[in-house]
Amino acid sequence: MFGDVKRCLLLLGAEEDREREESLRKHEQEQTRRTTFREFIQYCHTLRLIPLRAGHPAESTTGEIPQPTGKYSPLRLELWTDCDARQQEIHNTACHYLLPLGRDPPRLFSSRHALEEYNRRFSNRPITSEKDLEYHERSAVESQVQDIIAALSQIPGARDEFGLGDGVLFDSHTNGLDEIMPEEHHAGSSPYNGNSRPDQYCIHRVHGNTKAILTTVEYKPPHKLSMGNTAPRSSSSRAFMATIRRRRSAR
């Protein structure tokens, strides 16, 4: 009698061990397998919503933000009234191609483990320079956007609907910064001055062996953005900022 009870307990223990090992195996597989578009978007938002911290001024880069000489820069802020609707439309279209109905969605994007590893490495790093902010944005935003566009560009329908070509390229190479967008060219002037040039990089649309510059990007760390840089100058801008504050308080 006692022997039978002992054998039953041993069998139950072995079964529990197998179930535990199977659960651990499935968990590890879920962590390391590539993600679907829906999973990828979810993880990017839930894992990377880390409050970015500005470093102490004594430990940060110095200098001021130069005037945007020879560049386009906004003179006023205007409310994008259909922004939410337009973003939802783009998201729905991307889901149509990357989450096809009637079959399992393809796993094309970084694993949860890879996203968590980036999160862990950057979470305690304060922003003290342009390079710190650029590193974060390139890793947390641009690289992920580039992967999504690359996946969409492999689907003929999505490629045509979004006008993607062969994808986009984020490029900080000097040659890329020497390119001039046609609409920014002015005789006798340069679109880039020497002081701000190191902080710039370009976004290109790639098509075959050619690439066309779409826009340039500059990141400025928070310790260089004073109230004078961000305060609205015109009455229309001040009214717009008041509208933003009212909308935020209403949520």
mmCIF file of C-alpha atoms in Angstrom:
data_model
loop_
_atom_site.group_PDB
_atom_site.id
_atom_site.type_symbol
_atom_site.label_atom_id
_atom_site.label_comp_id
_atom_site.label_asym_id
_atom_site.label_seq_id
_atom_site.Cartn_x
_atom_site.Cartn_y
_atom_site.Cartn_z
ATOM 1 C CA MET A 1 0.000 0.000 0.000
ATOM 2 C CA PHE A 2 2.722 2.436 0.999
ATOM 3 C CA GLY A 3 4.721 1.505 -2.115
ATOM 4 C CA ASP A 4 1.766 2.308 -4.359
ATOM 5 C CA VAL A 5 1.308 5.723 -2.728
ATOM 6 C CA LYS A 6 5.020 6.451 -3.113
ATOM 7 C CA ARG A 7 4.952 5.529 -6.815
ATOM 8 C CA CYS A 8 1.912 7.781 -7.368
ATOM 9 C CA LEU A 9 3.660 10.684 -5.672
ATOM 10 C CA LEU A 10 6.765 10.145 -7.780
ATOM 11 C CA LEU A 11 4.694 10.051 -10.973
ATOM 12 C CA LEU A 12 2.852 13.212 -9.992
ATOM 13 C CA GLY A 13 6.148 14.942 -9.232
ATOM 14 C CA ALA A 14 7.598 13.901 -12.575
ATOM 15 C CA GLU A 15 4.486 15.157 -14.378
ATOM 16 C CA GLU A 16 4.722 18.512 -12.589
ATOM 17 C CA ASP A 17 8.380 18.771 -13.582
ATOM 18 C CA ARG A 18 7.500 18.091 -17.226
ATOM 19 C CA GLU A 19 4.726 20.696 -17.163
ATOM 20 C CA ARG A 20 7.076 23.223 -15.566
ATOM 21 C CA GLU A 21 9.757 22.583 -18.171
ATOM 22 C CA GLU A 22 7.216 22.841 -20.983
ATOM 23 C CA SER A 23 5.941 26.148 -19.575
ATOM 24 C CA LEU A 24 9.476 27.516 -19.360
ATOM 25 C CA ARG A 25 10.210 26.352 -22.905
ATOM 26 C CA LYS A 26 7.095 28.067 -24.257
ATOM 27 C CA HIS A 27 7.921 31.251 -22.354
ATOM 28 C CA GLU A 28 11.440 31.312 -23.755
ATOM 29 C CA GLN A 29 10.121 30.668 -27.254
ATOM 30 C CA GLU A 30 7.640 33.539 -26.955
ATOM 31 C CA GLN A 31 10.403 35.836 -25.738
ATOM 32 C CA THR A 32 12.868 35.046 -28.527
ATOM 33 C CA ARG A 33 10.683 34.401 -31.569
ATOM 34 C CA ARG A 34 10.127 37.172 -34.082
ATOM 35 C CA THR A 35 6.941 39.153 -33.653
ATOM 36 C CA THR A 36 3.905 39.924 -35.773
ATOM 37 C CA PHE A 37 3.118 43.520 -36.680
ATOM 38 C CA ARG A 38 0.496 43.789 -33.929
ATOM 39 C CA GLU A 39 2.828 42.317 -31.286
ATOM 40 C CA PHE A 40 5.695 44.506 -32.456
ATOM 41 C CA ILE A 41 3.680 47.721 -32.209
ATOM 42 C CA GLN A 42 2.368 46.705 -28.787
ATOM 43 C CA TYR A 43 5.822 45.878 -27.412
ATOM 44 C CA CYS A 44 7.364 49.042 -28.853
ATOM 45 C CA HIS A 45 4.816 51.110 -26.962
ATOM 46 C CA THR A 46 4.667 49.158 -23.703
ATOM 47 C CA LEU A 47 8.371 48.348 -23.340
ATOM 48 C CA ARG A 48 9.794 51.646 -24.512
ATOM 49 C CA LEU A 49 7.661 54.163 -22.719
ATOM 50 C CA ILE A 50 10.624 55.068 -20.538
ATOM 51 C CA PRO A 51 10.673 58.607 -19.155
ATOM 52 C CA LEU A 52 13.724 60.167 -20.793
ATOM 53 C CA ARG A 53 15.786 62.096 -18.279
ATOM 54 C CA ALA A 54 17.774 65.200 -19.026
ATOM 55 C CA GLY A 55 21.296 65.017 -17.645
ATOM 56 C CA HIS A 56 22.670 67.597 -15.226
ATOM 57 C CA PRO A 57 23.822 70.727 -17.103
ATOM 58 C CA ALA A 58 27.307 70.408 -15.617
ATOM 59 C CA GLU A 59 27.642 66.991 -17.262
ATOM 60 C CA SER A 60 26.028 67.974 -20.571
ATOM 61 C CA THR A 61 27.256 69.489 -23.807
ATOM 62 C CA THR A 62 27.382 73.261 -24.101
ATOM 63 C CA GLY A 63 26.501 75.681 -26.850
ATOM 64 C CA GLU A 64 23.321 77.181 -28.235
ATOM 65 C CA ILE A 65 20.926 76.148 -30.976
ATOM 66 C CA PRO A 66 22.001 78.030 -34.121
ATOM 67 C CA GLN A 67 19.612 80.017 -36.242
ATOM 68 C CA PRO A 68 18.148 77.919 -39.116
ATOM 69 C CA THR A 69 19.969 79.925 -41.770
ATOM 70 C CA GLY A 70 19.241 78.612 -45.264
ATOM 71 C CA LYS A 71 16.760 76.030 -43.955
ATOM 72 C CA TYR A 72 13.027 75.731 -43.690
ATOM 73 C CA SER A 73 11.778 76.227 -40.135
ATOM 74 C CA PRO A 74 8.237 76.779 -38.822
ATOM 75 C CA LEU A 75 7.115 80.341 -38.234
ATOM 76 C CA ARG A 76 3.815 79.345 -36.634
ATOM 77 C CA LEU A 77 1.993 76.312 -35.269
ATOM 78 C CA GLU A 78 -1.254 75.180 -36.818
ATOM 79 C CA LEU A 79 -3.646 72.544 -35.528
ATOM 80 C CA TRP A 80 -3.668 69.362 -37.620
ATOM 81 C CA THR A 81 -7.378 68.772 -37.262
ATOM 82 C CA ASP A 82 -7.552 65.325 -38.887
ATOM 83 C CA CYS A 83 -4.270 63.984 -37.476
ATOM 84 C CA ASP A 84 -5.878 61.184 -35.424
ATOM 85 C CA ALA A 85 -8.065 60.086 -38.337
ATOM 86 C CA ARG A 86 -5.136 60.129 -40.767
ATOM 87 C CA GLN A 87 -2.918 58.112 -38.420
ATOM 88 C CA GLN A 88 -5.691 55.565 -37.902
ATOM 89 C CA GLU A 89 -6.151 55.280 -41.669
ATOM 90 C CA ILE A 90 -2.437 54.582 -42.190
ATOM 91 C CA HIS A 91 -2.426 52.046 -39.352
ATOM 92 C CA ASN A 92 -5.466 50.241 -40.744
ATOM 93 C CA THR A 93 -3.863 50.056 -44.189
ATOM 94 C CA ALA A 94 -0.628 48.652 -42.748
ATOM 95 C CA CYS A 95 -2.640 46.051 -40.800
ATOM 96 C CA HIS A 96 -4.446 45.063 -44.005
ATOM 97 C CA TYR A 97 -1.131 44.071 -45.579
ATOM 98 C CA LEU A 98 0.836 42.823 -42.550
ATOM 99 C CA LEU A 99 -2.029 41.068 -40.721
ATOM 100 C CA PRO A 100 -3.857 39.348 -43.595
ATOM 101 C CA LEU A 101 -7.244 37.855 -42.795
ATOM 102 C CA GLY A 102 -7.689 34.108 -43.103
ATOM 103 C CA ARG A 103 -4.096 33.068 -42.396
ATOM 104 C CA ASP A 104 -1.462 33.335 -39.713
ATOM 105 C CA PRO A 105 0.265 36.740 -39.771
ATOM 106 C CA PRO A 106 3.957 36.650 -40.716
ATOM 107 C CA ARG A 107 6.541 37.137 -37.989
ATOM 108 C CA LEU A 108 8.798 39.774 -39.515
ATOM 109 C CA PHE A 109 9.940 41.954 -36.647
ATOM 110 C CA SER A 110 12.291 41.996 -33.653
ATOM 111 C CA SER A 111 11.622 39.657 -30.748
ATOM 112 C CA ARG A 112 10.346 40.815 -27.392
ATOM 113 C CA HIS A 113 13.677 39.814 -25.872
ATOM 114 C CA ALA A 114 15.565 42.127 -28.232
ATOM 115 C CA LEU A 115 13.270 45.044 -27.392
ATOM 116 C CA GLU A 116 13.552 44.380 -23.670
ATOM 117 C CA GLU A 117 17.337 44.252 -23.916
ATOM 118 C CA TYR A 118 17.447 47.689 -25.494
ATOM 119 C CA ASN A 119 15.045 48.930 -22.826
ATOM 120 C CA ARG A 120 17.311 47.600 -20.085
ATOM 121 C CA ARG A 121 20.466 49.105 -21.562
ATOM 122 C CA PHE A 122 19.055 52.587 -22.101
ATOM 123 C CA SER A 123 16.595 53.017 -19.207
ATOM 124 C CA ASN A 124 19.127 54.509 -16.774
ATOM 125 C CA ARG A 125 21.000 56.639 -19.294
ATOM 126 C CA PRO A 126 20.285 60.392 -19.074
ATOM 127 C CA ILE A 127 20.263 62.615 -22.144
ATOM 128 C CA THR A 128 23.356 64.840 -22.000
ATOM 129 C CA SER A 129 24.116 65.511 -25.653
ATOM 130 C CA GLU A 130 22.820 65.447 -29.204
ATOM 131 C CA LYS A 131 24.462 62.057 -29.667
ATOM 132 C CA ASP A 132 22.643 60.569 -26.661
ATOM 133 C CA LEU A 133 19.291 61.692 -28.041
ATOM 134 C CA GLU A 134 20.178 60.585 -31.557
ATOM 135 C CA TYR A 135 21.217 57.143 -30.291
ATOM 136 C CA HIS A 136 17.903 56.709 -28.515
ATOM 137 C CA GLU A 137 15.782 57.946 -31.413
ATOM 138 C CA ARG A 138 17.668 55.949 -34.016
ATOM 139 C CA SER A 139 17.384 52.744 -31.957
ATOM 140 C CA ALA A 140 13.908 53.198 -30.483
ATOM 141 C CA VAL A 141 12.136 54.870 -33.402
ATOM 142 C CA GLU A 142 13.909 55.092 -36.751
ATOM 143 C CA SER A 143 15.188 51.507 -36.871
ATOM 144 C CA GLN A 144 11.730 50.161 -36.090
ATOM 145 C CA VAL A 145 10.088 52.417 -38.692
ATOM 146 C CA GLN A 146 12.659 51.319 -41.240
ATOM 147 C CA ASP A 147 11.849 47.650 -40.531
ATOM 148 C CA ILE A 148 8.107 48.232 -40.954
ATOM 149 C CA ILE A 149 8.578 50.122 -44.221
ATOM 150 C CA ALA A 150 10.967 47.441 -45.469
ATOM 151 C CA ALA A 151 8.324 44.774 -44.782
ATOM 152 C CA LEU A 152 5.606 46.798 -46.526
ATOM 153 C CA SER A 153 7.843 47.491 -49.522
ATOM 154 C CA GLN A 154 8.049 43.731 -50.168
ATOM 155 C CA ILE A 155 4.274 43.620 -50.739
ATOM 156 C CA PRO A 156 3.385 45.008 -54.204
ATOM 157 C CA GLY A 157 0.030 46.435 -53.131
ATOM 158 C CA ALA A 158 1.456 48.203 -50.097
ATOM 159 C CA ARG A 159 4.473 49.368 -52.065
ATOM 160 C CA ASP A 160 2.220 51.068 -54.619
ATOM 161 C CA GLU A 161 -0.336 52.438 -52.152
ATOM 162 C CA PHE A 162 2.272 54.058 -49.907
ATOM 163 C CA GLY A 163 4.693 54.967 -52.700
ATOM 164 C CA LEU A 164 7.536 53.237 -50.859
ATOM 165 C CA GLY A 165 9.991 52.288 -53.572
ATOM 166 C CA ASP A 166 12.451 49.843 -52.005
ATOM 167 C CA GLY A 167 12.185 51.391 -48.543
ATOM 168 C CA VAL A 168 13.769 54.237 -46.620
ATOM 169 C CA LEU A 169 17.310 54.869 -45.436
ATOM 170 C CA PHE A 170 18.390 56.926 -42.419
ATOM 171 C CA ASP A 171 21.831 58.215 -43.302
ATOM 172 C CA SER A 172 24.245 60.440 -41.370
ATOM 173 C CA HIS A 173 27.085 59.968 -43.858
ATOM 174 C CA THR A 174 28.732 63.163 -45.042
ATOM 175 C CA ASN A 175 27.727 62.559 -48.665
ATOM 176 C CA GLY A 176 24.109 62.325 -47.586
ATOM 177 C CA LEU A 177 24.386 65.697 -45.852
ATOM 178 C CA ASP A 178 25.875 67.250 -48.990
ATOM 179 C CA GLU A 179 22.726 66.486 -50.990
ATOM 180 C CA ILE A 180 20.298 69.360 -51.515
ATOM 181 C CA MET A 181 16.594 68.828 -51.776
ATOM 182 C CA PRO A 182 15.328 70.553 -54.942
ATOM 183 C CA GLU A 183 12.764 72.642 -53.099
ATOM 184 C CA GLU A 184 15.405 73.910 -50.646
ATOM 185 C CA HIS A 185 17.974 75.092 -53.176
ATOM 186 C CA HIS A 186 18.556 78.824 -53.398
ATOM 187 C CA ALA A 187 21.169 80.403 -55.610
ATOM 188 C CA GLY A 188 24.138 81.665 -53.651
ATOM 189 C CA SER A 189 23.126 79.992 -50.398
ATOM 190 C CA SER A 190 23.811 76.704 -48.696
ATOM 191 C CA PRO A 191 21.057 74.780 -46.916
ATOM 192 C CA TYR A 192 23.470 73.697 -44.183
ATOM 193 C CA ASN A 193 25.842 75.787 -42.130
ATOM 194 C CA GLY A 194 28.992 74.441 -40.579
ATOM 195 C CA ASN A 195 27.851 74.720 -36.973
ATOM 196 C CA SER A 196 24.699 72.577 -37.201
ATOM 197 C CA ARG A 197 25.902 70.107 -39.789
ATOM 198 C CA PRO A 198 27.292 67.445 -37.389
ATOM 199 C CA ASP A 199 23.857 67.112 -35.736
ATOM 200 C CA GLN A 200 22.018 66.374 -38.986
ATOM 201 C CA TYR A 201 21.153 63.267 -40.861
ATOM 202 C CA CYS A 202 18.935 62.583 -43.823
ATOM 203 C CA ILE A 203 15.964 60.352 -44.610
ATOM 204 C CA HIS A 204 16.019 58.928 -48.140
ATOM 205 C CA ARG A 205 13.577 56.969 -50.251
ATOM 206 C CA VAL A 206 15.475 54.063 -51.820
ATOM 207 C CA HIS A 207 14.683 52.764 -55.291
ATOM 208 C CA GLY A 208 17.053 50.233 -56.778
ATOM 209 C CA ASN A 209 20.566 51.662 -56.722
ATOM 210 C CA THR A 210 19.368 55.235 -56.305
ATOM 211 C CA LYS A 211 18.114 57.199 -53.352
ATOM 212 C CA ALA A 212 16.265 60.506 -53.100
ATOM 213 C CA ILE A 213 16.432 62.690 -50.016
ATOM 214 C CA LEU A 214 13.045 63.248 -48.381
ATOM 215 C CA THR A 215 13.984 65.430 -45.428
ATOM 216 C CA THR A 216 16.711 66.225 -42.936
ATOM 217 C CA VAL A 217 16.453 65.709 -39.194
ATOM 218 C CA GLU A 218 18.141 67.396 -36.270
ATOM 219 C CA TYR A 219 17.803 66.405 -32.618
ATOM 220 C CA LYS A 220 18.476 68.841 -29.795
ATOM 221 C CA PRO A 221 18.817 67.669 -26.172
ATOM 222 C CA PRO A 222 16.382 69.088 -23.613
ATOM 223 C CA HIS A 223 18.978 71.130 -21.722
ATOM 224 C CA LYS A 224 19.444 73.294 -24.825
ATOM 225 C CA LEU A 225 15.739 74.016 -25.261
ATOM 226 C CA SER A 226 15.099 77.077 -23.140
ATOM 227 C CA MET A 227 11.746 78.774 -22.727
ATOM 228 C CA GLY A 228 12.942 81.275 -25.297
ATOM 229 C CA ASN A 229 13.307 78.473 -27.838
ATOM 230 C CA THR A 230 9.902 76.949 -27.210
ATOM 231 C CA ALA A 231 7.653 79.866 -26.216
ATOM 232 C CA PRO A 232 5.226 80.924 -28.980
ATOM 233 C CA ARG A 233 6.176 84.280 -30.470
ATOM 234 C CA SER A 234 3.029 85.236 -32.376
ATOM 235 C CA SER A 235 -0.522 85.709 -31.132
ATOM 236 C CA SER A 236 -1.733 82.898 -33.429
ATOM 237 C CA SER A 237 0.856 80.512 -31.962
ATOM 238 C CA ARG A 238 -0.112 81.485 -28.423
ATOM 239 C CA ALA A 239 -3.763 80.839 -29.234
ATOM 240 C CA PHE A 240 -2.841 77.444 -30.678
ATOM 241 C CA MET A 241 -0.875 76.483 -27.549
ATOM 242 C CA ALA A 242 -3.854 77.514 -25.421
ATOM 243 C CA THR A 243 -5.998 75.159 -27.538
ATOM 244 C CA ILE A 244 -3.541 72.316 -26.919
ATOM 245 C CA ARG A 245 -3.652 72.910 -23.170
ATOM 246 C CA ARG A 246 -7.455 72.899 -23.178
ATOM 247 C CA ARG A 247 -7.572 69.635 -25.150
ATOM 248 C CA ARG A 248 -5.104 67.985 -22.768
ATOM 249 C CA SER A 249 -7.021 69.083 -19.679
ATOM 250 C CA ALA A 250 -10.245 67.755 -21.182
ATOM 251 C CA ARG A 251 -8.856 64.231 -21.572
#
